Amino acid sequence: MIDGIESSSLAFKLAIGVLGLLVGSFLNVVIYRLPIMLERDWRRECRAFLGLDSATTVAEESFNLAVPGSQCPHCGKPIGVLENIPLLSYLHLRGRCSGCQTLITPRYPLVELLTAVLSFAVAARFGPTIPMLAALVLTWTLVALSFIDIDQQLLPDVITLPVLWLGLWLSVFNVFTDSQNSIIGAVAGYLILWMVYWLFKRLTGKEGMGYGDFKLLALLGAWLGWSYLPLIIILSSVVGALTGILMILLLRRDHRGPMPFGPYLAAAGWLALFWGDRLNALYLGWLAHT
């Protein structure tokens, strides 16, 4: 009987992992297309604000998460259903377009695999529960935001704000934290980085981060509560600093160039979701002995 329960549990986790593969494939579409969609919307709004008539505007074909269909960016060959199976298609095609044989960036299968692994971990951590469903939504959101920020140095409000409100709503039911801690977490998360931003700008005359980072930390505060904010800030800052140093030393990257902070906040928030209590206890215990 125990073997049956364990095999059923493993099958459930694997099913969530497969779901993660499918969601990861969709996230690749969101990561690539959403910034383009937003840019087109901003251009239309600018033309409308400037009063440009339709004769001077440039016609744009429909472009959203569903249209046009996926195609090779080099030769324009449409990608069929069988060529769009997450991860397996990439392996079957050996990482090349079936039309022009151009190498396909490995980023696509890596995002799919990452989403699958993280989804499997969520299922293993929370089991078939409401918190698991919520944690999956948060995980997929953090993956999408991280890669959009890496590509565009942008954390879109159209993703961040609805998920922030979802975290506040979940706190009514004490899913990860209660409403008081959630509200304080959202407000404190925004204001902490907002104050850091303005202090840095006053001292250096430069902008050290974007407003999207404020909203992302507010999102994490809304989901997890204010007590996890110091841990998230410390983890993201340490990992971000070490990564930046390694990129400068190994990749000869210009230290004056922009470095997205969103992925480090997202990673720290995900770790806090899983092991926040333990990490906080270790941190507080270390402070007590210093």
PDB file of C-alpha atoms in Angstrom:
ATOM      1  CA  MET A   1       0.000   0.000   0.000  1.00  0.00           C
ATOM      2  CA  ILE A   2       2.853   2.349   0.854  1.00  0.00           C
ATOM      3  CA  ASP A   3       4.479   1.575  -2.500  1.00  0.00           C
ATOM      4  CA  GLY A   4       1.212   2.455  -4.220  1.00  0.00           C
ATOM      5  CA  ILE A   5       0.987   5.783  -2.405  1.00  0.00           C
ATOM      6  CA  GLU A   6       4.616   6.606  -3.216  1.00  0.00           C
ATOM      7  CA  SER A   7       4.212   5.716  -6.894  1.00  0.00           C
ATOM      8  CA  SER A   8       1.039   7.791  -7.055  1.00  0.00           C
ATOM      9  CA  SER A   9       2.875  10.709  -5.451  1.00  0.00           C
ATOM     10  CA  LEU A  10       5.743  10.391  -7.919  1.00  0.00           C
ATOM     11  CA  ALA A  11       3.313  10.217 -10.847  1.00  0.00           C
ATOM     12  CA  PHE A  12       1.663  13.409  -9.605  1.00  0.00           C
ATOM     13  CA  LYS A  13       4.991  15.234  -9.358  1.00  0.00           C
ATOM     14  CA  LEU A  14       6.007  14.040 -12.819  1.00  0.00           C
ATOM     15  CA  ALA A  15       2.654  15.183 -14.219  1.00  0.00           C
ATOM     16  CA  ILE A  16       3.242  18.647 -12.762  1.00  0.00           C
ATOM     17  CA  GLY A  17       6.747  18.567 -14.259  1.00  0.00           C
ATOM     18  CA  VAL A  18       5.289  17.802 -17.704  1.00  0.00           C
ATOM     19  CA  LEU A  19       2.809  20.613 -17.186  1.00  0.00           C
ATOM     20  CA  GLY A  20       5.804  22.809 -16.417  1.00  0.00           C
ATOM     21  CA  LEU A  21       7.343  21.861 -19.775  1.00  0.00           C
ATOM     22  CA  LEU A  22       4.179  22.958 -21.578  1.00  0.00           C
ATOM     23  CA  VAL A  23       3.940  26.169 -19.579  1.00  0.00           C
ATOM     24  CA  GLY A  24       7.646  26.806 -20.228  1.00  0.00           C
ATOM     25  CA  SER A  25       6.975  26.621 -23.963  1.00  0.00           C
ATOM     26  CA  PHE A  26       4.247  29.252 -23.554  1.00  0.00           C
ATOM     27  CA  LEU A  27       6.531  31.383 -21.376  1.00  0.00           C
ATOM     28  CA  ASN A  28       9.048  31.469 -24.235  1.00  0.00           C
ATOM     29  CA  VAL A  29       6.332  33.086 -26.340  1.00  0.00           C
ATOM     30  CA  VAL A  30       5.510  35.582 -23.583  1.00  0.00           C
ATOM     31  CA  ILE A  31       9.183  36.433 -23.008  1.00  0.00           C
ATOM     32  CA  TYR A  32       9.750  37.184 -26.695  1.00  0.00           C
ATOM     33  CA  ARG A  33       6.441  38.698 -27.773  1.00  0.00           C
ATOM     34  CA  LEU A  34       5.170  40.679 -24.796  1.00  0.00           C
ATOM     35  CA  PRO A  35       7.892  43.391 -24.964  1.00  0.00           C
ATOM     36  CA  ILE A  36       7.208  43.813 -28.687  1.00  0.00           C
ATOM     37  CA  MET A  37       3.470  44.082 -28.017  1.00  0.00           C
ATOM     38  CA  LEU A  38       4.081  46.703 -25.321  1.00  0.00           C
ATOM     39  CA  GLU A  39       6.396  48.695 -27.590  1.00  0.00           C
ATOM     40  CA  ARG A  40       3.768  48.748 -30.328  1.00  0.00           C
ATOM     41  CA  ASP A  41       1.130  49.887 -27.844  1.00  0.00           C
ATOM     42  CA  TRP A  42       3.418  52.685 -26.615  1.00  0.00           C
ATOM     43  CA  ARG A  43       4.020  53.822 -30.207  1.00  0.00           C
ATOM     44  CA  ARG A  44       0.274  53.903 -30.929  1.00  0.00           C
ATOM     45  CA  GLU A  45      -0.307  55.898 -27.752  1.00  0.00           C
ATOM     46  CA  CYS A  46       2.442  58.352 -28.721  1.00  0.00           C
ATOM     47  CA  ARG A  47       0.969  58.814 -32.207  1.00  0.00           C
ATOM     48  CA  ALA A  48      -2.461  59.396 -30.707  1.00  0.00           C
ATOM     49  CA  PHE A  49      -1.048  61.886 -28.176  1.00  0.00           C
ATOM     50  CA  LEU A  50       0.793  63.779 -30.930  1.00  0.00           C
ATOM     51  CA  GLY A  51      -2.372  63.884 -33.017  1.00  0.00           C
ATOM     52  CA  LEU A  52      -0.878  62.096 -36.010  1.00  0.00           C
ATOM     53  CA  ASP A  53      -3.620  61.175 -38.448  1.00  0.00           C
ATOM     54  CA  SER A  54      -4.045  57.697 -39.860  1.00  0.00           C
ATOM     55  CA  ALA A  55      -2.416  58.681 -43.159  1.00  0.00           C
ATOM     56  CA  THR A  56       0.932  59.204 -41.460  1.00  0.00           C
ATOM     57  CA  THR A  57       0.835  56.086 -39.337  1.00  0.00           C
ATOM     58  CA  VAL A  58       2.488  52.879 -40.358  1.00  0.00           C
ATOM     59  CA  ALA A  59       0.181  49.911 -40.754  1.00  0.00           C
ATOM     60  CA  GLU A  60       1.109  47.055 -38.450  1.00  0.00           C
ATOM     61  CA  GLU A  61       0.054  43.471 -38.879  1.00  0.00           C
ATOM     62  CA  SER A  62      -1.625  41.686 -35.991  1.00  0.00           C
ATOM     63  CA  PHE A  63       0.890  40.658 -33.373  1.00  0.00           C
ATOM     64  CA  ASN A  64      -0.027  39.091 -30.043  1.00  0.00           C
ATOM     65  CA  LEU A  65       0.641  35.941 -28.064  1.00  0.00           C
ATOM     66  CA  ALA A  66      -1.296  33.840 -30.576  1.00  0.00           C
ATOM     67  CA  VAL A  67      -0.827  35.615 -33.928  1.00  0.00           C
ATOM     68  CA  PRO A  68       1.207  35.189 -36.093  1.00  0.00           C
ATOM     69  CA  GLY A  69       2.061  31.516 -35.704  1.00  0.00           C
ATOM     70  CA  SER A  70       5.552  30.492 -34.656  1.00  0.00           C
ATOM     71  CA  GLN A  71       8.133  30.551 -37.434  1.00  0.00           C
ATOM     72  CA  CYS A  72      11.878  30.442 -37.939  1.00  0.00           C
ATOM     73  CA  PRO A  73      13.268  33.981 -37.515  1.00  0.00           C
ATOM     74  CA  HIS A  74      15.836  33.323 -40.271  1.00  0.00           C
ATOM     75  CA  CYS A  75      13.964  31.642 -43.128  1.00  0.00           C
ATOM     76  CA  GLY A  76      10.366  32.290 -42.043  1.00  0.00           C
ATOM     77  CA  LYS A  77       9.393  28.613 -42.201  1.00  0.00           C
ATOM     78  CA  PRO A  78       6.265  28.001 -40.089  1.00  0.00           C
ATOM     79  CA  ILE A  79       6.886  25.764 -37.096  1.00  0.00           C
ATOM     80  CA  GLY A  80       4.470  22.857 -37.161  1.00  0.00           C
ATOM     81  CA  VAL A  81       2.771  21.253 -34.180  1.00  0.00           C
ATOM     82  CA  LEU A  82       5.173  18.301 -34.137  1.00  0.00           C
ATOM     83  CA  GLU A  83       8.127  20.710 -34.262  1.00  0.00           C
ATOM     84  CA  ASN A  84       6.775  22.629 -31.286  1.00  0.00           C
ATOM     85  CA  ILE A  85       6.702  19.876 -28.663  1.00  0.00           C
ATOM     86  CA  PRO A  86       8.562  21.215 -25.625  1.00  0.00           C
ATOM     87  CA  LEU A  87      12.175  20.037 -25.342  1.00  0.00           C
ATOM     88  CA  LEU A  88      11.604  16.887 -27.430  1.00  0.00           C
ATOM     89  CA  SER A  89      11.370  18.822 -30.701  1.00  0.00           C
ATOM     90  CA  TYR A  90      14.670  20.562 -30.000  1.00  0.00           C
ATOM     91  CA  LEU A  91      16.377  17.234 -29.351  1.00  0.00           C
ATOM     92  CA  HIS A  92      14.784  15.628 -32.412  1.00  0.00           C
ATOM     93  CA  LEU A  93      15.832  18.513 -34.666  1.00  0.00           C
ATOM     94  CA  ARG A  94      19.288  18.515 -33.042  1.00  0.00           C
ATOM     95  CA  GLY A  95      18.945  22.198 -32.311  1.00  0.00           C
ATOM     96  CA  ARG A  96      18.507  23.266 -35.951  1.00  0.00           C
ATOM     97  CA  CYS A  97      15.668  24.626 -38.058  1.00  0.00           C
ATOM     98  CA  SER A  98      14.247  21.895 -40.310  1.00  0.00           C
ATOM     99  CA  GLY A  99      14.075  24.391 -43.173  1.00  0.00           C
ATOM    100  CA  CYS A 100      17.347  26.336 -43.262  1.00  0.00           C
ATOM    101  CA  GLN A 101      19.363  24.295 -40.717  1.00  0.00           C
ATOM    102  CA  THR A 102      20.180  27.438 -38.749  1.00  0.00           C
ATOM    103  CA  LEU A 103      21.058  26.786 -35.127  1.00  0.00           C
ATOM    104  CA  ILE A 104      18.154  27.332 -32.725  1.00  0.00           C
ATOM    105  CA  THR A 105      19.126  29.140 -29.568  1.00  0.00           C
ATOM    106  CA  PRO A 106      19.320  26.718 -26.624  1.00  0.00           C
ATOM    107  CA  ARG A 107      17.546  29.330 -24.509  1.00  0.00           C
ATOM    108  CA  TYR A 108      14.156  27.937 -25.558  1.00  0.00           C
ATOM    109  CA  PRO A 109      14.633  24.376 -24.249  1.00  0.00           C
ATOM    110  CA  LEU A 110      16.481  25.716 -21.190  1.00  0.00           C
ATOM    111  CA  VAL A 111      13.482  27.870 -20.214  1.00  0.00           C
ATOM    112  CA  GLU A 112      11.200  24.873 -20.729  1.00  0.00           C
ATOM    113  CA  LEU A 113      13.463  22.589 -18.686  1.00  0.00           C
ATOM    114  CA  LEU A 114      13.891  25.173 -15.926  1.00  0.00           C
ATOM    115  CA  THR A 115      10.129  25.669 -15.672  1.00  0.00           C
ATOM    116  CA  ALA A 116       9.598  21.898 -15.552  1.00  0.00           C
ATOM    117  CA  VAL A 117      12.192  21.377 -12.803  1.00  0.00           C
ATOM    118  CA  LEU A 118      10.858  24.255 -10.700  1.00  0.00           C
ATOM    119  CA  SER A 119       7.279  23.017 -11.162  1.00  0.00           C
ATOM    120  CA  PHE A 120       8.315  19.499 -10.076  1.00  0.00           C
ATOM    121  CA  ALA A 121       9.996  21.011  -7.004  1.00  0.00           C
ATOM    122  CA  VAL A 122       6.825  22.959  -6.145  1.00  0.00           C
ATOM    123  CA  ALA A 123       4.741  19.775  -6.378  1.00  0.00           C
ATOM    124  CA  ALA A 124       7.244  17.943  -4.164  1.00  0.00           C
ATOM    125  CA  ARG A 125       7.293  20.762  -1.611  1.00  0.00           C
ATOM    126  CA  PHE A 126       3.559  21.522  -1.314  1.00  0.00           C
ATOM    127  CA  GLY A 127       1.748  18.437  -2.636  1.00  0.00           C
ATOM    128  CA  PRO A 128      -1.730  18.567  -4.230  1.00  0.00           C
ATOM    129  CA  THR A 129      -2.934  21.640  -2.327  1.00  0.00           C
ATOM    130  CA  ILE A 130      -4.129  25.193  -2.928  1.00  0.00           C
ATOM    131  CA  PRO A 131      -0.685  26.548  -1.879  1.00  0.00           C
ATOM    132  CA  MET A 132       0.850  24.377  -4.603  1.00  0.00           C
ATOM    133  CA  LEU A 133      -1.370  25.945  -7.268  1.00  0.00           C
ATOM    134  CA  ALA A 134      -0.522  29.407  -5.973  1.00  0.00           C
ATOM    135  CA  ALA A 135       3.200  28.584  -5.820  1.00  0.00           C
ATOM    136  CA  LEU A 136       3.089  27.361  -9.429  1.00  0.00           C
ATOM    137  CA  VAL A 137       1.575  30.668 -10.561  1.00  0.00           C
ATOM    138  CA  LEU A 138       4.236  32.599  -8.655  1.00  0.00           C
ATOM    139  CA  THR A 139       7.022  30.385 -10.027  1.00  0.00           C
ATOM    140  CA  TRP A 140       5.909  30.763 -13.641  1.00  0.00           C
ATOM    141  CA  THR A 141       5.540  34.507 -13.150  1.00  0.00           C
ATOM    142  CA  LEU A 142       9.068  34.825 -11.763  1.00  0.00           C
ATOM    143  CA  VAL A 143      10.512  32.823 -14.675  1.00  0.00           C
ATOM    144  CA  ALA A 144       8.811  35.059 -17.251  1.00  0.00           C
ATOM    145  CA  LEU A 145       9.786  38.285 -15.486  1.00  0.00           C
ATOM    146  CA  SER A 146      13.397  37.163 -15.044  1.00  0.00           C
ATOM    147  CA  PHE A 147      14.016  36.437 -18.703  1.00  0.00           C
ATOM    148  CA  ILE A 148      12.176  39.520 -19.923  1.00  0.00           C
ATOM    149  CA  ASP A 149      14.370  41.582 -17.607  1.00  0.00           C
ATOM    150  CA  ILE A 150      17.506  39.833 -18.887  1.00  0.00           C
ATOM    151  CA  ASP A 151      16.533  40.574 -22.489  1.00  0.00           C
ATOM    152  CA  GLN A 152      14.976  44.015 -22.199  1.00  0.00           C
ATOM    153  CA  GLN A 153      15.805  45.414 -18.724  1.00  0.00           C
ATOM    154  CA  LEU A 154      12.028  45.572 -18.266  1.00  0.00           C
ATOM    155  CA  LEU A 155       9.612  44.169 -15.668  1.00  0.00           C
ATOM    156  CA  PRO A 156       6.196  44.723 -17.283  1.00  0.00           C
ATOM    157  CA  ASP A 157       3.419  46.088 -15.084  1.00  0.00           C
ATOM    158  CA  VAL A 158       0.965  43.965 -17.063  1.00  0.00           C
ATOM    159  CA  ILE A 159       2.485  40.916 -15.326  1.00  0.00           C
ATOM    160  CA  THR A 160       3.763  42.331 -12.046  1.00  0.00           C
ATOM    161  CA  LEU A 161       0.726  44.257 -10.824  1.00  0.00           C
ATOM    162  CA  PRO A 162      -1.991  41.580 -11.323  1.00  0.00           C
ATOM    163  CA  VAL A 163       0.191  38.997  -9.569  1.00  0.00           C
ATOM    164  CA  LEU A 164       0.872  41.471  -6.738  1.00  0.00           C
ATOM    165  CA  TRP A 165      -2.894  41.893  -6.264  1.00  0.00           C
ATOM    166  CA  LEU A 166      -3.309  38.106  -6.411  1.00  0.00           C
ATOM    167  CA  GLY A 167      -0.841  37.769  -3.526  1.00  0.00           C
ATOM    168  CA  LEU A 168      -2.831  40.286  -1.470  1.00  0.00           C
ATOM    169  CA  TRP A 169      -6.049  38.387  -2.223  1.00  0.00           C
ATOM    170  CA  LEU A 170      -4.507  35.031  -1.248  1.00  0.00           C
ATOM    171  CA  SER A 171      -3.475  36.504   2.098  1.00  0.00           C
ATOM    172  CA  VAL A 172      -7.170  36.844   2.973  1.00  0.00           C
ATOM    173  CA  PHE A 173      -7.183  33.027   3.101  1.00  0.00           C
ATOM    174  CA  ASN A 174      -3.772  32.822   4.838  1.00  0.00           C
ATOM    175  CA  VAL A 175      -2.275  30.870   1.938  1.00  0.00           C
ATOM    176  CA  PHE A 176       1.343  31.907   2.606  1.00  0.00           C
ATOM    177  CA  THR A 177       0.852  34.723   5.090  1.00  0.00           C
ATOM    178  CA  ASP A 178      -1.957  36.741   6.659  1.00  0.00           C
ATOM    179  CA  SER A 179      -3.382  39.991   5.320  1.00  0.00           C
ATOM    180  CA  GLN A 180      -1.588  42.262   7.784  1.00  0.00           C
ATOM    181  CA  ASN A 181       1.842  40.857   6.938  1.00  0.00           C
ATOM    182  CA  SER A 182       0.975  40.844   3.220  1.00  0.00           C
ATOM    183  CA  ILE A 183      -0.113  44.489   3.121  1.00  0.00           C
ATOM    184  CA  ILE A 184       2.901  45.621   5.155  1.00  0.00           C
ATOM    185  CA  GLY A 185       5.119  43.480   2.906  1.00  0.00           C
ATOM    186  CA  ALA A 186       3.769  45.055  -0.284  1.00  0.00           C
ATOM    187  CA  VAL A 187       4.156  48.608   1.027  1.00  0.00           C
ATOM    188  CA  ALA A 188       7.567  48.011   2.621  1.00  0.00           C
ATOM    189  CA  GLY A 189       8.863  46.104  -0.415  1.00  0.00           C
ATOM    190  CA  TYR A 190       8.116  49.036  -2.690  1.00  0.00           C
ATOM    191  CA  LEU A 191       9.325  51.756  -0.343  1.00  0.00           C
ATOM    192  CA  ILE A 192      12.618  50.075   0.596  1.00  0.00           C
ATOM    193  CA  LEU A 193      13.915  49.981  -2.966  1.00  0.00           C
ATOM    194  CA  TRP A 194      12.295  53.331  -3.747  1.00  0.00           C
ATOM    195  CA  MET A 195      14.343  54.919  -0.954  1.00  0.00           C
ATOM    196  CA  VAL A 196      17.505  53.121  -2.080  1.00  0.00           C
ATOM    197  CA  TYR A 197      16.879  54.376  -5.623  1.00  0.00           C
ATOM    198  CA  TRP A 198      16.537  58.013  -4.591  1.00  0.00           C
ATOM    199  CA  LEU A 199      19.436  57.900  -2.136  1.00  0.00           C
ATOM    200  CA  PHE A 200      21.707  56.443  -4.832  1.00  0.00           C
ATOM    201  CA  LYS A 201      20.483  59.018  -7.356  1.00  0.00           C
ATOM    202  CA  ARG A 202      21.104  61.885  -4.931  1.00  0.00           C
ATOM    203  CA  LEU A 203      24.633  60.684  -4.187  1.00  0.00           C
ATOM    204  CA  THR A 204      25.728  59.740  -7.713  1.00  0.00           C
ATOM    205  CA  GLY A 205      23.319  61.494 -10.070  1.00  0.00           C
ATOM    206  CA  LYS A 206      22.591  58.110 -11.694  1.00  0.00           C
ATOM    207  CA  GLU A 207      19.675  55.707 -11.594  1.00  0.00           C
ATOM    208  CA  GLY A 208      20.739  52.484  -9.903  1.00  0.00           C
ATOM    209  CA  MET A 209      17.601  50.469 -10.680  1.00  0.00           C
ATOM    210  CA  GLY A 210      14.228  50.715 -12.340  1.00  0.00           C
ATOM    211  CA  TYR A 211      10.757  51.148 -10.907  1.00  0.00           C
ATOM    212  CA  GLY A 212       9.942  47.601 -11.960  1.00  0.00           C
ATOM    213  CA  ASP A 213      12.296  46.327  -9.251  1.00  0.00           C
ATOM    214  CA  PHE A 214      10.282  48.210  -6.609  1.00  0.00           C
ATOM    215  CA  LYS A 215       7.089  46.554  -7.814  1.00  0.00           C
ATOM    216  CA  LEU A 216       8.668  43.096  -7.962  1.00  0.00           C
ATOM    217  CA  LEU A 217       9.844  43.340  -4.346  1.00  0.00           C
ATOM    218  CA  ALA A 218       6.368  44.623  -3.417  1.00  0.00           C
ATOM    219  CA  LEU A 219       4.931  41.555  -5.171  1.00  0.00           C
ATOM    220  CA  LEU A 220       7.163  39.234  -3.140  1.00  0.00           C
ATOM    221  CA  GLY A 221       6.272  41.094   0.047  1.00  0.00           C
ATOM    222  CA  ALA A 222       2.562  40.686  -0.743  1.00  0.00           C
ATOM    223  CA  TRP A 223       2.942  36.946  -1.293  1.00  0.00           C
ATOM    224  CA  LEU A 224       5.324  36.065   1.528  1.00  0.00           C
ATOM    225  CA  GLY A 225       4.950  38.828   4.111  1.00  0.00           C
ATOM    226  CA  TRP A 226       7.234  41.594   5.328  1.00  0.00           C
ATOM    227  CA  SER A 227       9.427  39.332   7.509  1.00  0.00           C
ATOM    228  CA  TYR A 228      11.011  37.754   4.417  1.00  0.00           C
ATOM    229  CA  LEU A 229      12.011  41.064   2.837  1.00  0.00           C
ATOM    230  CA  PRO A 230      15.413  41.433   4.577  1.00  0.00           C
ATOM    231  CA  LEU A 231      16.308  37.877   3.542  1.00  0.00           C
ATOM    232  CA  ILE A 232      15.259  38.494  -0.085  1.00  0.00           C
ATOM    233  CA  ILE A 233      17.203  41.755  -0.276  1.00  0.00           C
ATOM    234  CA  ILE A 234      20.369  40.208   1.210  1.00  0.00           C
ATOM    235  CA  LEU A 235      20.241  37.090  -0.992  1.00  0.00           C
ATOM    236  CA  SER A 236      19.555  39.037  -4.186  1.00  0.00           C
ATOM    237  CA  SER A 237      22.237  41.628  -3.452  1.00  0.00           C
ATOM    238  CA  VAL A 238      24.940  39.062  -2.645  1.00  0.00           C
ATOM    239  CA  VAL A 239      24.163  36.864  -5.661  1.00  0.00           C
ATOM    240  CA  GLY A 240      23.833  39.909  -7.930  1.00  0.00           C
ATOM    241  CA  ALA A 241      27.163  41.340  -6.781  1.00  0.00           C
ATOM    242  CA  LEU A 242      28.987  38.026  -7.195  1.00  0.00           C
ATOM    243  CA  THR A 243      27.445  37.445 -10.623  1.00  0.00           C
ATOM    244  CA  GLY A 244      28.366  40.959 -11.732  1.00  0.00           C
ATOM    245  CA  ILE A 245      31.981  40.506 -10.607  1.00  0.00           C
ATOM    246  CA  LEU A 246      32.244  37.154 -12.399  1.00  0.00           C
ATOM    247  CA  MET A 247      30.795  38.611 -15.606  1.00  0.00           C
ATOM    248  CA  ILE A 248      33.299  41.457 -15.494  1.00  0.00           C
ATOM    249  CA  LEU A 249      36.249  39.149 -14.827  1.00  0.00           C
ATOM    250  CA  LEU A 250      35.347  36.205 -17.058  1.00  0.00           C
ATOM    251  CA  LEU A 251      33.284  37.791 -19.839  1.00  0.00           C
ATOM    252  CA  ARG A 252      35.035  41.184 -19.822  1.00  0.00           C
ATOM    253  CA  ARG A 253      31.657  42.871 -19.487  1.00  0.00           C
ATOM    254  CA  ASP A 254      31.681  46.641 -19.051  1.00  0.00           C
ATOM    255  CA  HIS A 255      30.909  47.342 -15.397  1.00  0.00           C
ATOM    256  CA  ARG A 256      29.153  50.552 -16.424  1.00  0.00           C
ATOM    257  CA  GLY A 257      26.595  48.691 -18.515  1.00  0.00           C
ATOM    258  CA  PRO A 258      23.092  47.955 -17.179  1.00  0.00           C
ATOM    259  CA  MET A 259      22.634  44.740 -15.210  1.00  0.00           C
ATOM    260  CA  PRO A 260      19.078  43.555 -14.554  1.00  0.00           C
ATOM    261  CA  PHE A 261      18.323  43.089 -10.865  1.00  0.00           C
ATOM    262  CA  GLY A 262      14.943  41.406 -11.373  1.00  0.00           C
ATOM    263  CA  PRO A 263      16.304  37.853 -11.847  1.00  0.00           C
ATOM    264  CA  TYR A 264      18.161  38.036  -8.528  1.00  0.00           C
ATOM    265  CA  LEU A 265      15.079  39.300  -6.696  1.00  0.00           C
ATOM    266  CA  ALA A 266      13.039  36.541  -8.353  1.00  0.00           C
ATOM    267  CA  ALA A 267      15.524  33.818  -7.392  1.00  0.00           C
ATOM    268  CA  ALA A 268      15.760  35.088  -3.817  1.00  0.00           C
ATOM    269  CA  GLY A 269      11.964  35.258  -3.576  1.00  0.00           C
ATOM    270  CA  TRP A 270      11.605  31.693  -4.837  1.00  0.00           C
ATOM    271  CA  LEU A 271      14.154  30.448  -2.300  1.00  0.00           C
ATOM    272  CA  ALA A 272      12.295  32.319   0.439  1.00  0.00           C
ATOM    273  CA  LEU A 273       9.051  30.652  -0.682  1.00  0.00           C
ATOM    274  CA  PHE A 274      10.650  27.242  -0.116  1.00  0.00           C
ATOM    275  CA  TRP A 275      13.026  27.706   2.807  1.00  0.00           C
ATOM    276  CA  GLY A 276      12.271  31.187   4.142  1.00  0.00           C
ATOM    277  CA  ASP A 277      11.706  30.087   7.745  1.00  0.00           C
ATOM    278  CA  ARG A 278      14.937  28.074   7.868  1.00  0.00           C
ATOM    279  CA  LEU A 279      16.999  30.761   6.168  1.00  0.00           C
ATOM    280  CA  ASN A 280      15.561  33.440   8.446  1.00  0.00           C
ATOM    281  CA  ALA A 281      16.356  31.304  11.487  1.00  0.00           C
ATOM    282  CA  LEU A 282      19.942  30.820  10.290  1.00  0.00           C
ATOM    283  CA  TYR A 283      20.314  34.515   9.583  1.00  0.00           C
ATOM    284  CA  LEU A 284      18.876  35.595  12.941  1.00  0.00           C
ATOM    285  CA  GLY A 285      20.976  32.990  14.715  1.00  0.00           C
ATOM    286  CA  TRP A 286      24.079  34.321  13.013  1.00  0.00           C
ATOM    287  CA  LEU A 287      23.199  37.868  14.041  1.00  0.00           C
ATOM    288  CA  ALA A 288      22.697  36.739  17.618  1.00  0.00           C
ATOM    289  CA  HIS A 289      26.233  35.346  17.752  1.00  0.00           C
ATOM    290  CA  THR A 290      27.969  38.338  16.154  1.00  0.00           C
TER     291      THR A 290
END
